[in-house]
mmCIF file of C-alpha atoms in Angstrom:
data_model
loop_
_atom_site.group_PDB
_atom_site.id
_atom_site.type_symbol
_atom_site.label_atom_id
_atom_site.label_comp_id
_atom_site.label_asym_id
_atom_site.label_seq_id
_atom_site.Cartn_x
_atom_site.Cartn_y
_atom_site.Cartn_z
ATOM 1 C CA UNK A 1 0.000 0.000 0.000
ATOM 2 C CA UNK A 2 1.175 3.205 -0.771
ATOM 3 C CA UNK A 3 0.278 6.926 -0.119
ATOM 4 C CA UNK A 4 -0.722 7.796 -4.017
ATOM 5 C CA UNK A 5 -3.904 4.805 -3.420
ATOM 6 C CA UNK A 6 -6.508 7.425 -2.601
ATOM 7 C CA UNK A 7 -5.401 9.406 -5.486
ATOM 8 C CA UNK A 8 -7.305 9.214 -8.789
ATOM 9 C CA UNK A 9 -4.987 7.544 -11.467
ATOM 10 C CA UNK A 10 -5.521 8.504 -15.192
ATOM 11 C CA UNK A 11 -4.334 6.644 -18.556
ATOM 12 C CA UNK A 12 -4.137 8.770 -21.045
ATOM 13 C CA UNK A 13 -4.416 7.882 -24.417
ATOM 14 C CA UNK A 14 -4.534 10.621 -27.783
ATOM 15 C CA UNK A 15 -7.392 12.522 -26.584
ATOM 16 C CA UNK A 16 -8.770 10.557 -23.750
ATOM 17 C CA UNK A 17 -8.115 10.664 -20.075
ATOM 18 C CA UNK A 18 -9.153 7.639 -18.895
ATOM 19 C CA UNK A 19 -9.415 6.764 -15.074
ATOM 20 C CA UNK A 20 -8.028 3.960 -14.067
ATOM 21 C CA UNK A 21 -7.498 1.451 -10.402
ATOM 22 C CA UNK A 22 -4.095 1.899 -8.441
ATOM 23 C CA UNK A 23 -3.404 -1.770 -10.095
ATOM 24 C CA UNK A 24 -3.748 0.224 -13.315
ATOM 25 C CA UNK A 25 -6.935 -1.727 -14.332
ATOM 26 C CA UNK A 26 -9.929 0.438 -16.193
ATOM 27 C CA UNK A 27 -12.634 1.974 -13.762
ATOM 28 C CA UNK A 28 -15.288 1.905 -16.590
ATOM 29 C CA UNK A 29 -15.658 -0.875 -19.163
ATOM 30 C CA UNK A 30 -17.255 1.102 -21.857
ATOM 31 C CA UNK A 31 -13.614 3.646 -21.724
ATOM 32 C CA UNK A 32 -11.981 0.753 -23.820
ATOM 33 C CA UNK A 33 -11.032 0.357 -27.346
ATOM 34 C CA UNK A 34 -8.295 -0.976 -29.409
ATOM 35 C CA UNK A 35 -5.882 2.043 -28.772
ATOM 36 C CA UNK A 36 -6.577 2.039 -24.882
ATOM 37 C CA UNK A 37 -5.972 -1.848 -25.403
ATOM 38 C CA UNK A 38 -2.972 -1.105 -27.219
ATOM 39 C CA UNK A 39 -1.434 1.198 -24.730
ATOM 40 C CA UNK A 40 -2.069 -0.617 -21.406
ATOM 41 C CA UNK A 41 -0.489 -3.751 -23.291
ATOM 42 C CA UNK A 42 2.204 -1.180 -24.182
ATOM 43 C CA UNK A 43 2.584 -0.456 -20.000
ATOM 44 C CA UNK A 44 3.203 -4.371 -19.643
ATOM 45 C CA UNK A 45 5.310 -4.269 -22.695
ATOM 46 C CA UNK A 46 3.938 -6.464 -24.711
ATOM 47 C CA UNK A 47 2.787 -5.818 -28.340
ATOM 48 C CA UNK A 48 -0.191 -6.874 -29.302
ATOM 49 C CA UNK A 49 -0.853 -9.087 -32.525
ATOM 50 C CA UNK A 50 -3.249 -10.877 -33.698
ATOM 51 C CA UNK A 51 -2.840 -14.133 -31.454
ATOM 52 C CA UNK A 52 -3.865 -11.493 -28.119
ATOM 53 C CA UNK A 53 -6.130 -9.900 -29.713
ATOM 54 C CA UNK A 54 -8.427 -13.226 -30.152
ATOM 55 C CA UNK A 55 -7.794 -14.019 -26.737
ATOM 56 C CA UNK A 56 -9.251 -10.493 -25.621
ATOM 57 C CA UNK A 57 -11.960 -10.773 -27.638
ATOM 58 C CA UNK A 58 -12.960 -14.271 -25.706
ATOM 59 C CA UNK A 59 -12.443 -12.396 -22.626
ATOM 60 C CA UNK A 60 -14.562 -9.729 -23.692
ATOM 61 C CA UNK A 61 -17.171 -12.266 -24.683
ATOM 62 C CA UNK A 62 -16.823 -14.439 -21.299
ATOM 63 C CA UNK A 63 -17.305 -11.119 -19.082
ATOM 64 C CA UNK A 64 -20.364 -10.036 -21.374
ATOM 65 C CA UNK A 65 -21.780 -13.453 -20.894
ATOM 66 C CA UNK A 66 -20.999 -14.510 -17.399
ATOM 67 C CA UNK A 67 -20.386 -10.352 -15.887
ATOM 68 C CA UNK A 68 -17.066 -11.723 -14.210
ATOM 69 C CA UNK A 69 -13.713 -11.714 -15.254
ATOM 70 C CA UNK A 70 -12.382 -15.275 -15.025
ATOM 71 C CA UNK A 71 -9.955 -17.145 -13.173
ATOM 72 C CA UNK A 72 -6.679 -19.298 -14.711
ATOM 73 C CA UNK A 73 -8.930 -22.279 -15.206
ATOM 74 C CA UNK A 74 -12.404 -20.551 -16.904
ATOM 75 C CA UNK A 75 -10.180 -18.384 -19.102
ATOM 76 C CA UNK A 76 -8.195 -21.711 -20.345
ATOM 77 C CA UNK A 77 -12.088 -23.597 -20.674
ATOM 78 C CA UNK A 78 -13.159 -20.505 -23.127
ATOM 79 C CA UNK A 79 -10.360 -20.118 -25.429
ATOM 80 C CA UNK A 80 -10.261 -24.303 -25.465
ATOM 81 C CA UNK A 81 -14.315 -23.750 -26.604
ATOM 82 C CA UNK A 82 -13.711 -20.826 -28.965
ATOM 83 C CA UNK A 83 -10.094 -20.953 -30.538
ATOM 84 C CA UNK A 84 -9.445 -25.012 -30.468
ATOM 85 C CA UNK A 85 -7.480 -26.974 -27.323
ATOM 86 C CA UNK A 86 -4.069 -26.229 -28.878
ATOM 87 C CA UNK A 87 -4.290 -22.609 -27.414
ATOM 88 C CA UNK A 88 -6.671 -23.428 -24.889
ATOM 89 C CA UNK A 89 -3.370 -24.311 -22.564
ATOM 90 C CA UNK A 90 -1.497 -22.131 -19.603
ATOM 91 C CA UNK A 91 2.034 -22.453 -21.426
ATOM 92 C CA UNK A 92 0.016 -20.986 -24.500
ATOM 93 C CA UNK A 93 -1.941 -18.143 -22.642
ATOM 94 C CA UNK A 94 2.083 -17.723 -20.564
ATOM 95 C CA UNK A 95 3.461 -17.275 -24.051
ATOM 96 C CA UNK A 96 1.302 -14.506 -24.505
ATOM 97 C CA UNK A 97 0.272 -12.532 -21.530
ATOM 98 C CA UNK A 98 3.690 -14.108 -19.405
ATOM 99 C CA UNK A 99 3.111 -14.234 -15.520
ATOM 100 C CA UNK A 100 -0.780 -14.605 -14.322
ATOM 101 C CA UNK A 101 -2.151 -14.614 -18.074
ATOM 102 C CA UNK A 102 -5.721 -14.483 -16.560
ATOM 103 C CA UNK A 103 -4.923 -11.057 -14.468
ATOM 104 C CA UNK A 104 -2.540 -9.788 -17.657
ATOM 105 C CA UNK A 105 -5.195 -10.183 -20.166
ATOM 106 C CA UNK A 106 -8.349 -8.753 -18.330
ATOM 107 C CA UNK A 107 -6.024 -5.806 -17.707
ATOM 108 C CA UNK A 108 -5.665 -5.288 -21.135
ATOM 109 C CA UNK A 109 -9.089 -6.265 -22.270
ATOM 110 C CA UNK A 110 -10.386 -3.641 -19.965
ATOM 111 C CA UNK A 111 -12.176 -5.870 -17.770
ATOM 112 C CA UNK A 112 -11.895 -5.650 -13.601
ATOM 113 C CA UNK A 113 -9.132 -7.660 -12.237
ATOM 114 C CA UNK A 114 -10.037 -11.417 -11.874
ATOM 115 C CA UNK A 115 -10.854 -12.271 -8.314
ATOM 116 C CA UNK A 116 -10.252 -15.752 -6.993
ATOM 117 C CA UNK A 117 -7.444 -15.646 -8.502
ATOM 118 C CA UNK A 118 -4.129 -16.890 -7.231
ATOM 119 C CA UNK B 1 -10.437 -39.840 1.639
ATOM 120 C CA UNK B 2 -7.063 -38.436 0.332
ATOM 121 C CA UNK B 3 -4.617 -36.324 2.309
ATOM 122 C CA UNK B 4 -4.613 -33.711 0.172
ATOM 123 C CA UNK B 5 -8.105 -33.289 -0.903
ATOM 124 C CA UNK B 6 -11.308 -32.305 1.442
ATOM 125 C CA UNK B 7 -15.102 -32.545 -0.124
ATOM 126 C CA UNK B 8 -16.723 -29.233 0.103
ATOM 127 C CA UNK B 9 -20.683 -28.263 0.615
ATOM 128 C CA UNK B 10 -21.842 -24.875 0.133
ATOM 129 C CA UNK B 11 -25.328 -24.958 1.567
ATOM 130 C CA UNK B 12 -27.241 -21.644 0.189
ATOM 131 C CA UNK B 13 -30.677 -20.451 2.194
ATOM 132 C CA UNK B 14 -30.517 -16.763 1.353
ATOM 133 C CA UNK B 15 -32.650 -14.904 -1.453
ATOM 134 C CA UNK B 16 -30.287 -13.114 -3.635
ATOM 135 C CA UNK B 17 -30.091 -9.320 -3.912
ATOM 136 C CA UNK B 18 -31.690 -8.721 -0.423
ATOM 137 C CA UNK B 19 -28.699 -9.647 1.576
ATOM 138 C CA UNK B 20 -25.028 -10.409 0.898
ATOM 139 C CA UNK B 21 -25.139 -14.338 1.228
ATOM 140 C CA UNK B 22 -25.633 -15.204 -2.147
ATOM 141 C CA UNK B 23 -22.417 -13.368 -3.449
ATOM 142 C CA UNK B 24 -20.427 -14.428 -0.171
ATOM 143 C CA UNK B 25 -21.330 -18.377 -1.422
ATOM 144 C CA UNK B 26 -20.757 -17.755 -4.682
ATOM 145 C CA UNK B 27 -17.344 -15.695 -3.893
ATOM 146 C CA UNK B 28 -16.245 -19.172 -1.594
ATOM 147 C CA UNK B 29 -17.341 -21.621 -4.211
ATOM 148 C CA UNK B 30 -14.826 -19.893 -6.912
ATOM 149 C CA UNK B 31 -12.184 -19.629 -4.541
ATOM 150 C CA UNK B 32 -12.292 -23.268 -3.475
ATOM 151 C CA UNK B 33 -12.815 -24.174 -7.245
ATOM 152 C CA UNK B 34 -9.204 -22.820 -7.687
ATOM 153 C CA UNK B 35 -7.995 -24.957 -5.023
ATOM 154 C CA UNK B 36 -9.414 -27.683 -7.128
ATOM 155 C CA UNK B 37 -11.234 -28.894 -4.003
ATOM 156 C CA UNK B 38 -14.004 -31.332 -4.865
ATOM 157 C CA UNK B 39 -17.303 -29.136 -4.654
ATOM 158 C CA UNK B 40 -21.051 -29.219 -4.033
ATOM 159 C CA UNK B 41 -23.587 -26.849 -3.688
ATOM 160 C CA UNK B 42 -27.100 -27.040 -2.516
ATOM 161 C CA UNK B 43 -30.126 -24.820 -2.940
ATOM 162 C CA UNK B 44 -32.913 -25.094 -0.160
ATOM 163 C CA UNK B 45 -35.589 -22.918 1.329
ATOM 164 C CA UNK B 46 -35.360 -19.041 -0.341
ATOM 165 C CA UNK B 47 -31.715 -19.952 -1.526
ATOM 166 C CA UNK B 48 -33.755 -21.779 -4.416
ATOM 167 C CA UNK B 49 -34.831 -17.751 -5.450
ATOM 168 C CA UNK B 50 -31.465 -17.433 -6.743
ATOM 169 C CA UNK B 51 -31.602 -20.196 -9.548
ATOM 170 C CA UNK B 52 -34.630 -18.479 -11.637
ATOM 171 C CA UNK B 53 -33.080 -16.951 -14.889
ATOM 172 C CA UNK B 54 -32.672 -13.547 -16.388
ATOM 173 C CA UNK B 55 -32.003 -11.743 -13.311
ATOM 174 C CA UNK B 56 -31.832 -7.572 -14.652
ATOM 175 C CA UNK B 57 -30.221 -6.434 -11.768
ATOM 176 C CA UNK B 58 -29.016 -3.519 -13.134
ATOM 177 C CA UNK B 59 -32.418 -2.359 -12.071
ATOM 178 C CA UNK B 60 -31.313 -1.882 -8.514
ATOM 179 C CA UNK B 61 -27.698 -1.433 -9.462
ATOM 180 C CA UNK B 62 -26.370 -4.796 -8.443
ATOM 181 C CA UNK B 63 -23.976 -7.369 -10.411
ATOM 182 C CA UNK B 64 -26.440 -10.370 -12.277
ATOM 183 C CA UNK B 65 -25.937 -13.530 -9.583
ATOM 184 C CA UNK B 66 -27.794 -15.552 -12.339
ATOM 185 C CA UNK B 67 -24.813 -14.916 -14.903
ATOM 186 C CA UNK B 68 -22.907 -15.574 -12.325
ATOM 187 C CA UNK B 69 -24.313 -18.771 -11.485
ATOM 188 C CA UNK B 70 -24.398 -19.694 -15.299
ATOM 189 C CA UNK B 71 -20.653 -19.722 -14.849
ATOM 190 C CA UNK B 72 -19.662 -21.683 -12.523
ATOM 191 C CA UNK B 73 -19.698 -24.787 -14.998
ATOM 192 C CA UNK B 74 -16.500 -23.000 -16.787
ATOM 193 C CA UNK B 75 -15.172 -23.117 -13.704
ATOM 194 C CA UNK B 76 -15.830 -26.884 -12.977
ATOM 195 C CA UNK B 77 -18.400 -26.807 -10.780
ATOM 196 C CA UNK B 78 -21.268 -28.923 -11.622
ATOM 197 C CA UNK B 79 -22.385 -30.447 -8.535
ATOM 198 C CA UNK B 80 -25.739 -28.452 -7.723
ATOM 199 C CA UNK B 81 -28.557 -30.089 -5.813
ATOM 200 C CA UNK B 82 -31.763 -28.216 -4.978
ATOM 201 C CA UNK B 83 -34.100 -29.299 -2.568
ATOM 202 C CA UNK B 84 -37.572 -30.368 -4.056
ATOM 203 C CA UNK B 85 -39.759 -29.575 -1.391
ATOM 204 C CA UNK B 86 -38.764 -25.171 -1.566
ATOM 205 C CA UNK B 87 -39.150 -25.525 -4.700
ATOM 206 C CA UNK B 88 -42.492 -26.819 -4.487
ATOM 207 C CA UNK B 89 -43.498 -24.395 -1.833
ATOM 208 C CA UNK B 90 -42.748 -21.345 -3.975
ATOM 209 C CA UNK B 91 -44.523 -22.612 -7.339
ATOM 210 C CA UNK B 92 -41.103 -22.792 -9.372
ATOM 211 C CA UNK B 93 -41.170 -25.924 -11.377
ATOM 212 C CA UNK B 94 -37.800 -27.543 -12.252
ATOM 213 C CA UNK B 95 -38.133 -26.467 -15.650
ATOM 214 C CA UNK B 96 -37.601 -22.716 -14.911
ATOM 215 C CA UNK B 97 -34.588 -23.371 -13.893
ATOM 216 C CA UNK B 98 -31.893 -22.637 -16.642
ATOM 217 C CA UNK B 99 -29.050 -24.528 -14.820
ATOM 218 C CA UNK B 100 -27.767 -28.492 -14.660
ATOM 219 C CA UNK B 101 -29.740 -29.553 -11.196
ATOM 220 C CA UNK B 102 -30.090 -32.007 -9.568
ATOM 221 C CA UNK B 103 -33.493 -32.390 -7.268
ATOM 222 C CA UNK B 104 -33.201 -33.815 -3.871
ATOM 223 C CA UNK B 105 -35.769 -34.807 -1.355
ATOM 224 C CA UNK B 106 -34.830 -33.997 3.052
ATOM 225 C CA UNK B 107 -33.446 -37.698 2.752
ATOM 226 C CA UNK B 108 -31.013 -36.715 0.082
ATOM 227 C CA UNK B 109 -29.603 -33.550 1.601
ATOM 228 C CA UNK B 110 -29.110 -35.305 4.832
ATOM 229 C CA UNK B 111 -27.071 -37.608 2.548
ATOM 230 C CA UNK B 112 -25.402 -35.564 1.043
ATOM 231 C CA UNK B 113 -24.071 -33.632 4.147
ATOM 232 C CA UNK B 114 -23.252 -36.547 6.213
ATOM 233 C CA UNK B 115 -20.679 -37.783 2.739
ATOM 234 C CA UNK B 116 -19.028 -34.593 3.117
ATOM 235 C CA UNK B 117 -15.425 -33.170 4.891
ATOM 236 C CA UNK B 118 -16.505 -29.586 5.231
ATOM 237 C CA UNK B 119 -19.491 -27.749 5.200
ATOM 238 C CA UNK B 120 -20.189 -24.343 4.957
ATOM 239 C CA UNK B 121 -23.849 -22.415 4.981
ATOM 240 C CA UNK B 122 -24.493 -19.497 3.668
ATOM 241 C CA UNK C 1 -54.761 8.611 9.026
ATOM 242 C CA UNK C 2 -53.689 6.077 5.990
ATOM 243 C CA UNK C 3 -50.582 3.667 6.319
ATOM 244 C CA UNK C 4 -48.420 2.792 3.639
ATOM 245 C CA UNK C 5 -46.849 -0.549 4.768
ATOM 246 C CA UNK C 6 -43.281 -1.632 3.546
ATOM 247 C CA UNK C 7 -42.588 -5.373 3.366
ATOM 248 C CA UNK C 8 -38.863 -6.677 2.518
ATOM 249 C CA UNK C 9 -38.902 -9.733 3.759
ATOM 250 C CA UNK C 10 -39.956 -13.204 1.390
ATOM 251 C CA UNK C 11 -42.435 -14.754 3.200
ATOM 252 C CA UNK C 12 -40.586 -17.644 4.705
ATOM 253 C CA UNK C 13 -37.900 -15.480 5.986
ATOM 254 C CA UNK C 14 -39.551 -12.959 8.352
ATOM 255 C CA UNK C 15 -43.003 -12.631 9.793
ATOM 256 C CA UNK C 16 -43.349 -9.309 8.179
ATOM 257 C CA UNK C 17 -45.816 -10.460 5.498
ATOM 258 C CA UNK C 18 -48.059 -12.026 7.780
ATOM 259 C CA UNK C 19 -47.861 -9.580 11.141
ATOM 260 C CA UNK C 20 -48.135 -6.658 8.224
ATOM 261 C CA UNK C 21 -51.306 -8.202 6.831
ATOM 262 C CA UNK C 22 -52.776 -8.345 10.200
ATOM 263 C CA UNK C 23 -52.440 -4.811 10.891
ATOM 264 C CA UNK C 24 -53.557 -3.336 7.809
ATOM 265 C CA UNK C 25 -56.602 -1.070 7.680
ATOM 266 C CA UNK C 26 -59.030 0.664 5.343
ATOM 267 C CA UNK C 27 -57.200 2.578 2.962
ATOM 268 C CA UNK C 28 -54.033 1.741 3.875
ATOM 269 C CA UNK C 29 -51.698 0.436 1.086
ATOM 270 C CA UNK C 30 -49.080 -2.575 0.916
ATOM 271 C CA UNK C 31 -45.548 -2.226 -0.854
ATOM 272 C CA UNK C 32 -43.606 -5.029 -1.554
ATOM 273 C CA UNK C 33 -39.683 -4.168 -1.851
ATOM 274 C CA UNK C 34 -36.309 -5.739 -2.087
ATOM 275 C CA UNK C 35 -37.006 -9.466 -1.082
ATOM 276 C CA UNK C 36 -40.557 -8.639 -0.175
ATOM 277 C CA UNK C 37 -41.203 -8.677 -4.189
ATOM 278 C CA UNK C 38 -41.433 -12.500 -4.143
ATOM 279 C CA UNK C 39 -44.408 -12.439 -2.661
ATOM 280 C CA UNK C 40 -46.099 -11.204 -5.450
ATOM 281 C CA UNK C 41 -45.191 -14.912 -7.254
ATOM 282 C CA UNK C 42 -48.597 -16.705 -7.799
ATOM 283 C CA UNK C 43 -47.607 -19.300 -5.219
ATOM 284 C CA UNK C 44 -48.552 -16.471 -2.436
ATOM 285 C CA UNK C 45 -52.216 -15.242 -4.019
ATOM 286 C CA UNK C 46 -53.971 -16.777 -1.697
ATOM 287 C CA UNK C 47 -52.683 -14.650 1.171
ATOM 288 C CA UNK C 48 -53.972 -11.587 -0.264
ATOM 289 C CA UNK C 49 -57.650 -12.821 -1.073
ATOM 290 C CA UNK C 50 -59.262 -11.518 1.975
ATOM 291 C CA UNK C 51 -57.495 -8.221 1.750
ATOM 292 C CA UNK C 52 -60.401 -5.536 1.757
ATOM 293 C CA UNK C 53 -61.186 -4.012 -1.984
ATOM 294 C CA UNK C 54 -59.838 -0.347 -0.314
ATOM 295 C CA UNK C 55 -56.316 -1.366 0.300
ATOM 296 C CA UNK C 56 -54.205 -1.120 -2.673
ATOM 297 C CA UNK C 57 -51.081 -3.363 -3.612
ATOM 298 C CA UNK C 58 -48.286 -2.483 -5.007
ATOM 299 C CA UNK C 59 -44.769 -3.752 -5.836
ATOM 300 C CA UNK C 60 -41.116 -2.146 -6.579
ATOM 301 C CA UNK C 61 -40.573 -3.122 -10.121
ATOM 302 C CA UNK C 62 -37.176 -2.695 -10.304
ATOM 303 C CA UNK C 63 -36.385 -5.183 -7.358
ATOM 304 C CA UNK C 64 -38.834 -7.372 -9.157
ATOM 305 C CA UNK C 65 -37.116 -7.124 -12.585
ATOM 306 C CA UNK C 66 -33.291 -7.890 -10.773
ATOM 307 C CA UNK C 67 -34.406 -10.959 -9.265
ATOM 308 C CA UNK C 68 -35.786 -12.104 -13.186
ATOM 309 C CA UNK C 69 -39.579 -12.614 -11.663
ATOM 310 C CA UNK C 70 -42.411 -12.434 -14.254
ATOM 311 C CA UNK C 71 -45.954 -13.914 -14.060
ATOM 312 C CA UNK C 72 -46.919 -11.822 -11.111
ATOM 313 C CA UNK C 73 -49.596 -11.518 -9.179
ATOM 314 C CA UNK C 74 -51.850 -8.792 -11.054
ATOM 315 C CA UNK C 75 -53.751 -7.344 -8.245
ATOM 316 C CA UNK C 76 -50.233 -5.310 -7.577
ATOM 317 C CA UNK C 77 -49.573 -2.231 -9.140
ATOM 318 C CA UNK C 78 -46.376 -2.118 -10.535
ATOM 319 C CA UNK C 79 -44.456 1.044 -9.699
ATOM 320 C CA UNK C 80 -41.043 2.343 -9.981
ATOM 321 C CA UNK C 81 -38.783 4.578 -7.741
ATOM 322 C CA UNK C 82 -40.237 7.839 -8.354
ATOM 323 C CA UNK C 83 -43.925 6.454 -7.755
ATOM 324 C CA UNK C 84 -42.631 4.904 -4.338
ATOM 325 C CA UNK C 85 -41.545 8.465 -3.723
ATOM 326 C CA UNK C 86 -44.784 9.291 -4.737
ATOM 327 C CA UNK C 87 -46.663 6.515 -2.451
ATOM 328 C CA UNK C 88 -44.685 7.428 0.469
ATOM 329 C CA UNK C 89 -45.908 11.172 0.236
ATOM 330 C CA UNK C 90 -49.656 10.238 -0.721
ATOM 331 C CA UNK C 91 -49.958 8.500 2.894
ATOM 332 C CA UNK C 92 -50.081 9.685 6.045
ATOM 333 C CA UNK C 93 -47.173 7.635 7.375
ATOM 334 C CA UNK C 94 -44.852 4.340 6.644
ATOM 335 C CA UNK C 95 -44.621 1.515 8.300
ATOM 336 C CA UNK C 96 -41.977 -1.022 7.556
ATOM 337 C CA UNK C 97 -42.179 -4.485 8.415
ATOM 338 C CA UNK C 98 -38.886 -6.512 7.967
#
């Protein structure tokens, strides 16, 4: 914990000033869009291409279906159901969003931070 | 019984939106999912209020527990019992009910407790 | 002196429903809120069948709507947040029963 918590973070991106969590995750869902994506992936350095941006776009889909971010195991379940079983897999999600893939890739999706999640 | 591995029971008896106990159970049942506990969750008197469909809670500013609920398969847990007779007493027929269930009479819930390590009741 | 009555209880989980349902006069009115919505389900009509024609039933429609109920009861009014507003200023006092 640090002093700055209680002080409203922004993100700002061409025109927009977008608010954003101390953990640097998006207060609103409707600020995102492809350049905010771009530039919080750009924060975690990781340039996106066109295997994250599917995997966004399921996590966009599981959080307008199910109103939750998911968890390690969900998020594997969904891309295994809507991209195939050879990238529904941790070391595949790792390769991609390296670390805690689930917490990485809601973060850049623009979705609230995954709870439950270790 | 392994050494490593405890059975779970969530038992739910709360109507969803008027208190917290609905997203406290729900909140427990994802985080023992994770620690890929074996799981169970059971539905009985106004707990069963949760498990009707289509929740718009929005309305009152609230997160949707039914999405919620419609997600806990992706998360492995498919064990949900609901107890026949609160059902009955509220006029919801099985068939409202949008998720995998499985219907158990007093004799079956007292089963199903007495088979399991832990239980918790929401 | 009219009482509008508050209920947010479901009727297994209080005694508010009932205890409010003795108490309730002439020209009083009944509001069912939060978890008091549920029962407006058909399962509870028969409670409300001796209810004198002068007392006038009505339900929060937005608590309704979160909890995904439809089919109700249609001897309550359904109203929103400005017409409880409304209710609670058209009677001489609330009571609520929880």
């Amino acid at each position: 914990m640090t002093a700055d918590n209680n002080e409203q973070q922004y993100l700002q991106v061409n025109e927009q000033t977008i608010p954003v969590d101390p953990e640097g995750y998006l207060r609103h869902l409707d600020d995102w869009n492809e350049a905010v994506a771009e530039q919080l992936a750009a924060q975690e350095a990781i340039q996106l291409t066109e295997a994250h941006w599917e995997i966004l776009r399921v996590l966009r889909q599981f959080y307008q279906q199910f109103e939750m971010s998911p968890a390690m195991r969900p998020l594997i379940k969904a891309v295994a159901n809507e991209l195939g079983s050879d990238k529904g897999k941790s070391i595949y999600l790792m390769s991609l969003f390296p670390g805690s893939p689930a917490k990485l890739a809601s973060k850049i999706a623009g979705l609230p931070k995954p709870t439950n999640c270790l | 019984m392994s050494d490593t591995k405890k059975s779970f029971l969530i038992i739910n008896r709360k109507a969803p939106y008027g208190s917290s106990a609905a997203r406290d159970a729900l909140d427990v049942a994802l985080t023992i999912s994770v620690f890929e506990q074996p799981l169970s969750l059971l539905y009985m008197d106004d707990a069963v209020w949760q498990l009707l469909p289509d929740h718009q809670a929005g309305a009152i500013g609230q997160k949707n527990l039914s999405a919620n609920l419609a997600m806990l398969e992706m998360y492995d847990i498919d064990q949900l019992y609901v107890c026949r007779q609160a059902l009955n007493q509220r006029g919801i027929r099985p068939s409202d009910i949008k998720l995998n269930i499985t219907l158990l009479d007093s004799q079956g819930i007292a089963a199903l407790i007495k088979q399991q390590d832990q239980v918790l009741s929401f | 002196m009219t009482t509008l009555h508050l209920i947010n209880k479901t009727p297994s989980e209080s005694s508010a429903l009932r205890d409010s349902l003795s108490a309730i006069s002439d020209g009083d009115a009944l509001l069912l809120i939060e978890n008091g919505v549920y029962a407006a389900m058909p399962a509870y009509a028969e409670r409300f069948t001796r209810l004198p024609r002068t007392i006038q039933c009505y339900l929060l429609n937005n608590d309704a709507l979160a909890r995904g109920l439809n089919d109700l009861n249609p001897d309550f009014g359904a109203i929103d947040y400005d017409g409880f507003v409304e209710l609670s200023c058209r009677y001489n006092k609330v009571v609520s029963w929880f």
